[in-house]
Amino acid sequence: MSEVRKVLHVDMDAFFAAVELIRRPELKGRPLVIGGHGDPRQRGVVSTASYEARKYGIHSAMPLRTAHKLCPDAVFLPVDYAEYSRVSRQIKSILQTMSPLMQDVGIDEAYLEITGIERPAVDVAQDIKLRVRTETGLTCSIGIAANKRLAKIASDLDKPDALTVIGEGDLQSRIWPLPVRKVQGVGPKTEDRLKQLAILTIGQLAAVPIDDLIDRFGESYGHFLNQAAHGIDDRPLVTHWEPKQHSRERTFQQDTSDWQKIAKVLAQLSRDVA
């Protein structure tokens, strides 16, 4: 009998905002929005909003101007990517001491495979939370499950500063009642298509025959939706990969048709990519 997999998904809580609060403790308790150059009068989008700001409906990828309309009293700060990257490296170093199998999936999250570790998964997760808090002052939420898909859903269930375990018998009671958007890989367009079919929850999606999903969404995506709804995911952790692309971008504060200006920016972006 093969050993049941144990996968952790570690997700930092409102990471950019939390790092800023370490540097600016006087802002604790205030709505905090991180994005662009920190000026809501300029073009830019929200990178992170503190939990106080989220109560006003502010969320990532929202235009800063919209965020300002929702909460004029919020504190807006520019993105300090260098500092966030430094803290991220510190956190990833902690994780790598817990397991050599780590998949880095972003500046503020990672998966750990701890199947071969004899210690209980909950003990490992509690040690991670303690070390992250002690060494950085930050909190993280951790999901524990038998695969990456369920672990990621679990880490988001009880945020912030949560430790959530999804066991074999929890699929119907804890996963199926959730909205279909909780499945990584189901975006707004798929959500709209499923809504037209009166499929709002993961459980309702699980009840759809796989042949019907394939007819409507194609062979590959139909199989994905079926497996995702049933909590099936045999993907291994990816610890090394080659980047598929490199890019740089620049947002103009005002639309421009000045081709000399555009050419100058293109040249600079090309040098940065090279």
Tab-separated table of C-alpha atoms in Angstrom:
chain	number	residue	atom	x	y	z
A	1	MET	CA	0.000	0.000	0.000
A	2	SER	CA	1.525	3.287	-1.101
A	3	GLU	CA	2.003	6.122	1.362
A	4	VAL	CA	-0.542	8.938	1.214
A	5	ARG	CA	0.990	12.136	-0.127
A	6	LYS	CA	1.437	15.104	2.170
A	7	VAL	CA	1.650	18.455	0.398
A	8	LEU	CA	1.796	21.885	2.031
A	9	HIS	CA	0.849	25.139	0.336
A	10	VAL	CA	2.374	28.104	2.142
A	11	ASP	CA	0.791	31.478	1.315
A	12	MET	CA	1.911	34.722	2.932
A	13	ASP	CA	-0.884	36.937	4.260
A	14	ALA	CA	-1.295	40.221	2.324
A	15	PHE	CA	2.440	39.994	1.739
A	16	PHE	CA	3.407	43.403	0.326
A	17	ALA	CA	1.199	45.237	2.819
A	18	ALA	CA	2.513	43.117	5.691
A	19	VAL	CA	6.129	43.917	4.801
A	20	GLU	CA	5.291	47.623	4.709
A	21	LEU	CA	3.667	47.406	8.153
A	22	ILE	CA	6.888	45.965	9.565
A	23	ARG	CA	8.635	49.116	8.333
A	24	ARG	CA	5.739	51.439	9.223
A	25	PRO	CA	4.066	50.050	12.368
A	26	GLU	CA	2.225	53.357	12.843
A	27	LEU	CA	-0.025	52.353	9.894
A	28	LYS	CA	-1.291	49.195	11.609
A	29	GLY	CA	-5.084	49.005	11.562
A	30	ARG	CA	-5.442	51.465	8.681
A	31	PRO	CA	-6.564	50.505	5.165
A	32	LEU	CA	-3.340	50.056	3.188
A	33	VAL	CA	-3.039	49.744	-0.592
A	34	ILE	CA	0.209	48.873	-2.387
A	35	GLY	CA	0.472	49.506	-6.105
A	36	GLY	CA	2.193	51.414	-8.888
A	37	HIS	CA	3.980	54.530	-7.679
A	38	GLY	CA	1.652	54.830	-4.705
A	39	ASP	CA	-0.302	57.715	-6.234
A	40	PRO	CA	-3.986	56.890	-6.829
A	41	ARG	CA	-4.244	59.827	-9.223
A	42	GLN	CA	-1.888	58.043	-11.613
A	43	ARG	CA	-2.395	54.951	-13.692
A	44	GLY	CA	-1.568	51.750	-11.923
A	45	VAL	CA	-3.188	48.734	-10.305
A	46	VAL	CA	-3.419	47.344	-6.796
A	47	SER	CA	-0.699	44.791	-6.067
A	48	THR	CA	-1.826	44.038	-2.512
A	49	ALA	CA	-4.461	45.429	-0.174
A	50	SER	CA	-4.408	44.971	3.585
A	51	TYR	CA	-7.334	43.127	5.144
A	52	GLU	CA	-8.678	46.462	6.412
A	53	ALA	CA	-8.719	47.767	2.829
A	54	ARG	CA	-10.343	44.600	1.494
A	55	LYS	CA	-13.400	45.320	3.632
A	56	TYR	CA	-14.108	48.195	1.223
A	57	GLY	CA	-14.057	45.851	-1.779
A	58	ILE	CA	-10.474	46.647	-2.805
A	59	HIS	CA	-8.601	43.727	-4.367
A	60	SER	CA	-5.522	42.910	-6.432
A	61	ALA	CA	-5.460	44.074	-10.084
A	62	MET	CA	-8.032	46.800	-9.384
A	63	PRO	CA	-7.118	50.243	-10.798
A	64	LEU	CA	-5.687	52.493	-8.097
A	65	ARG	CA	-8.205	55.185	-8.992
A	66	THR	CA	-11.070	52.775	-8.329
A	67	ALA	CA	-9.511	51.759	-5.019
A	68	HIS	CA	-9.282	55.428	-4.029
A	69	LYS	CA	-12.963	55.963	-4.820
A	70	LEU	CA	-13.898	52.979	-2.663
A	71	CYS	CA	-11.752	54.153	0.243
A	72	PRO	CA	-10.434	57.747	-0.008
A	73	ASP	CA	-8.895	57.470	3.471
A	74	ALA	CA	-6.698	54.491	2.558
A	75	VAL	CA	-2.920	54.858	2.678
A	76	PHE	CA	-1.381	54.311	-0.761
A	77	LEU	CA	2.246	53.191	-1.012
A	78	PRO	CA	4.458	52.386	-4.018
A	79	VAL	CA	5.636	48.868	-4.778
A	80	ASP	CA	9.114	48.206	-3.342
A	81	TYR	CA	9.857	44.998	-5.210
A	82	ALA	CA	13.479	44.842	-4.080
A	83	GLU	CA	12.475	44.725	-0.408
A	84	TYR	CA	9.673	42.224	-1.001
A	85	SER	CA	12.080	39.984	-2.926
A	86	ARG	CA	14.612	40.154	-0.090
A	87	VAL	CA	12.007	39.054	2.471
A	88	SER	CA	10.717	36.402	0.070
A	89	ARG	CA	14.193	34.863	-0.215
A	90	GLN	CA	14.401	34.785	3.580
A	91	ILE	CA	11.081	32.924	3.786
A	92	LYS	CA	12.001	30.454	1.029
A	93	SER	CA	15.234	29.689	2.862
A	94	ILE	CA	13.197	28.742	5.930
A	95	LEU	CA	10.978	26.466	3.821
A	96	GLN	CA	13.943	24.698	2.239
A	97	THR	CA	15.207	23.696	5.682
A	98	MET	CA	11.902	21.861	6.208
A	99	SER	CA	11.959	19.867	2.971
A	100	PRO	CA	14.288	19.681	-0.031
A	101	LEU	CA	11.243	19.386	-2.315
A	102	MET	CA	9.962	22.946	-2.687
A	103	GLN	CA	8.135	24.423	-5.659
A	104	ASP	CA	8.477	28.194	-5.758
A	105	VAL	CA	5.293	29.526	-7.369
A	106	GLY	CA	5.589	33.232	-6.685
A	107	ILE	CA	7.090	35.850	-4.460
A	108	ASP	CA	4.655	35.047	-1.654
A	109	GLU	CA	3.800	31.342	-1.973
A	110	ALA	CA	5.314	27.891	-2.360
A	111	TYR	CA	4.509	24.191	-2.183
A	112	LEU	CA	6.377	21.700	-0.003
A	113	GLU	CA	6.323	17.928	-0.453
A	114	ILE	CA	6.758	16.269	2.948
A	115	THR	CA	5.507	12.770	2.121
A	116	GLY	CA	8.805	11.156	3.093
A	117	ILE	CA	9.108	13.071	6.358
A	118	GLU	CA	8.086	11.014	9.389
A	119	ARG	CA	6.881	13.970	11.467
A	120	PRO	CA	3.148	14.785	11.333
A	121	ALA	CA	2.342	17.355	8.657
A	122	VAL	CA	0.636	19.628	11.186
A	123	ASP	CA	3.813	19.755	13.299
A	124	VAL	CA	5.889	20.717	10.251
A	125	ALA	CA	3.384	23.438	9.335
A	126	GLN	CA	3.338	24.842	12.870
A	127	ASP	CA	7.150	24.987	12.874
A	128	ILE	CA	7.069	26.895	9.573
A	129	LYS	CA	4.559	29.413	10.912
A	130	LEU	CA	6.583	29.926	14.102
A	131	ARG	CA	9.885	30.415	12.290
A	132	VAL	CA	8.385	32.781	9.702
A	133	ARG	CA	6.800	34.874	12.439
A	134	THR	CA	9.932	34.848	14.631
A	135	GLU	CA	12.422	35.619	11.864
A	136	THR	CA	10.384	38.043	9.732
A	137	GLY	CA	7.506	39.254	11.896
A	138	LEU	CA	5.044	38.080	9.234
A	139	THR	CA	2.211	35.558	9.233
A	140	CYS	CA	1.382	32.915	6.657
A	141	SER	CA	-1.517	30.589	5.978
A	142	ILE	CA	-0.798	26.930	5.264
A	143	GLY	CA	-2.981	24.322	3.622
A	144	ILE	CA	-2.268	20.611	4.022
A	145	ALA	CA	-3.700	17.999	1.670
A	146	ALA	CA	-2.851	14.989	-0.468
A	147	ASN	CA	-2.094	17.084	-3.566
A	148	LYS	CA	-1.242	20.568	-4.744
A	149	ARG	CA	-4.732	21.528	-5.894
A	150	LEU	CA	-6.413	20.761	-2.578
A	151	ALA	CA	-3.539	22.224	-0.542
A	152	LYS	CA	-3.872	25.544	-2.363
A	153	ILE	CA	-7.622	25.671	-1.788
A	154	ALA	CA	-7.059	24.787	1.879
A	155	SER	CA	-4.562	27.610	2.469
A	156	ASP	CA	-7.186	30.156	1.421
A	157	LEU	CA	-10.105	28.827	3.466
A	158	ASP	CA	-9.410	30.447	6.842
A	159	LYS	CA	-7.032	33.339	6.101
A	160	PRO	CA	-5.199	35.075	7.670
A	161	ASP	CA	-2.683	33.207	9.855
A	162	ALA	CA	-4.451	29.897	9.252
A	163	LEU	CA	-3.514	26.224	9.313
A	164	THR	CA	-6.081	24.143	7.445
A	165	VAL	CA	-6.060	20.398	6.794
A	166	ILE	CA	-8.133	18.770	4.050
A	167	GLY	CA	-8.378	15.036	4.671
A	168	GLU	CA	-9.749	12.193	2.576
A	169	GLY	CA	-13.265	12.601	3.939
A	170	ASP	CA	-13.447	16.397	3.592
A	171	LEU	CA	-14.061	16.682	-0.157
A	172	GLN	CA	-17.857	16.669	-0.045
A	173	SER	CA	-18.250	18.682	3.160
A	174	ARG	CA	-15.550	21.347	2.722
A	175	ILE	CA	-14.616	21.541	-0.955
A	176	TRP	CA	-17.834	20.876	-2.861
A	177	PRO	CA	-19.798	23.775	-1.286
A	178	LEU	CA	-17.161	26.291	-2.505
A	179	PRO	CA	-17.635	28.468	-5.615
A	180	VAL	CA	-16.103	27.070	-8.818
A	181	ARG	CA	-13.681	30.029	-8.923
A	182	LYS	CA	-11.855	28.505	-5.954
A	183	VAL	CA	-10.411	25.955	-8.393
A	184	GLN	CA	-7.082	27.209	-9.732
A	185	GLY	CA	-7.454	27.248	-13.507
A	186	VAL	CA	-11.095	28.347	-13.517
A	187	GLY	CA	-11.119	31.992	-14.551
A	188	PRO	CA	-13.936	34.527	-14.977
A	189	LYS	CA	-14.821	33.381	-18.522
A	190	THR	CA	-15.162	29.729	-17.502
A	191	GLU	CA	-17.067	30.811	-14.405
A	192	ASP	CA	-19.554	32.680	-16.625
A	193	ARG	CA	-19.980	29.666	-18.917
A	194	LEU	CA	-20.567	27.385	-15.948
A	195	LYS	CA	-23.009	29.872	-14.441
A	196	GLN	CA	-25.042	29.731	-17.657
A	197	LEU	CA	-25.305	25.980	-17.035
A	198	ALA	CA	-26.451	26.626	-13.429
A	199	ILE	CA	-23.123	25.280	-12.120
A	200	LEU	CA	-22.078	27.551	-9.270
A	201	THR	CA	-20.247	25.280	-6.838
A	202	ILE	CA	-17.481	22.705	-7.102
A	203	GLY	CA	-19.966	20.055	-5.999
A	204	GLN	CA	-22.339	20.923	-8.820
A	205	LEU	CA	-19.425	20.684	-11.232
A	206	ALA	CA	-18.524	17.253	-9.825
A	207	ALA	CA	-22.055	16.053	-10.586
A	208	VAL	CA	-21.773	16.793	-14.310
A	209	PRO	CA	-20.938	13.683	-16.387
A	210	ILE	CA	-17.436	13.902	-17.847
A	211	ASP	CA	-18.746	13.375	-21.386
A	212	ASP	CA	-20.892	16.498	-21.043
A	213	LEU	CA	-17.885	18.523	-19.879
A	214	ILE	CA	-15.809	17.264	-22.814
A	215	ASP	CA	-18.603	18.158	-25.254
A	216	ARG	CA	-18.800	21.710	-23.923
A	217	PHE	CA	-15.172	22.463	-23.011
A	218	GLY	CA	-13.068	20.114	-25.144
A	219	GLU	CA	-11.115	16.970	-24.325
A	220	SER	CA	-8.277	18.462	-22.281
A	221	TYR	CA	-10.160	21.121	-20.310
A	222	GLY	CA	-13.157	18.872	-19.793
A	223	HIS	CA	-10.939	16.259	-18.147
A	224	PHE	CA	-9.296	18.981	-16.056
A	225	LEU	CA	-12.644	20.274	-14.763
A	226	ASN	CA	-13.774	16.759	-13.876
A	227	GLN	CA	-10.585	15.892	-12.007
A	228	ALA	CA	-10.425	19.262	-10.261
A	229	ALA	CA	-13.997	18.930	-9.008
A	230	HIS	CA	-13.202	15.490	-7.595
A	231	GLY	CA	-9.998	16.678	-5.891
A	232	ILE	CA	-7.763	14.599	-8.170
A	233	ASP	CA	-4.286	15.933	-8.868
A	234	ASP	CA	-1.203	13.776	-9.449
A	235	ARG	CA	1.114	16.600	-10.501
A	236	PRO	CA	4.552	16.401	-8.869
A	237	LEU	CA	6.276	19.437	-7.437
A	238	VAL	CA	8.388	21.241	-10.017
A	239	THR	CA	11.631	22.228	-8.324
A	240	HIS	CA	13.594	23.330	-11.413
A	241	TRP	CA	12.455	24.837	-14.696
A	242	GLU	CA	13.668	27.063	-17.494
A	243	PRO	CA	11.807	30.368	-17.939
A	244	LYS	CA	9.713	30.432	-21.114
A	245	GLN	CA	9.956	34.181	-21.541
A	246	HIS	CA	11.484	37.388	-20.241
A	247	SER	CA	9.607	40.669	-20.371
A	248	ARG	CA	9.533	44.275	-19.220
A	249	GLU	CA	6.708	46.765	-19.380
A	250	ARG	CA	6.004	50.459	-18.870
A	251	THR	CA	2.671	52.133	-18.209
A	252	PHE	CA	2.217	55.612	-19.697
A	253	GLN	CA	0.374	57.976	-17.364
A	254	GLN	CA	-1.354	59.515	-20.383
A	255	ASP	CA	-2.085	57.905	-23.745
A	256	THR	CA	0.420	59.009	-26.361
A	257	SER	CA	0.815	58.838	-30.128
A	258	ASP	CA	4.284	60.417	-30.000
A	259	TRP	CA	6.295	57.792	-31.896
A	260	GLN	CA	9.631	59.260	-30.818
A	261	LYS	CA	8.639	58.796	-27.186
A	262	ILE	CA	7.312	55.300	-27.877
A	263	ALA	CA	10.478	54.310	-29.772
A	264	LYS	CA	12.662	55.555	-26.912
A	265	VAL	CA	10.716	53.497	-24.380
A	266	LEU	CA	10.786	50.424	-26.653
A	267	ALA	CA	14.537	50.736	-26.962
A	268	GLN	CA	14.954	50.957	-23.190
A	269	LEU	CA	12.635	47.993	-22.591
A	270	SER	CA	14.540	45.960	-25.182
A	271	ARG	CA	17.834	46.697	-23.404
A	272	ASP	CA	16.277	45.688	-20.080
A	273	VAL	CA	15.064	42.374	-21.506
A	274	ALA	CA	18.437	41.671	-23.131
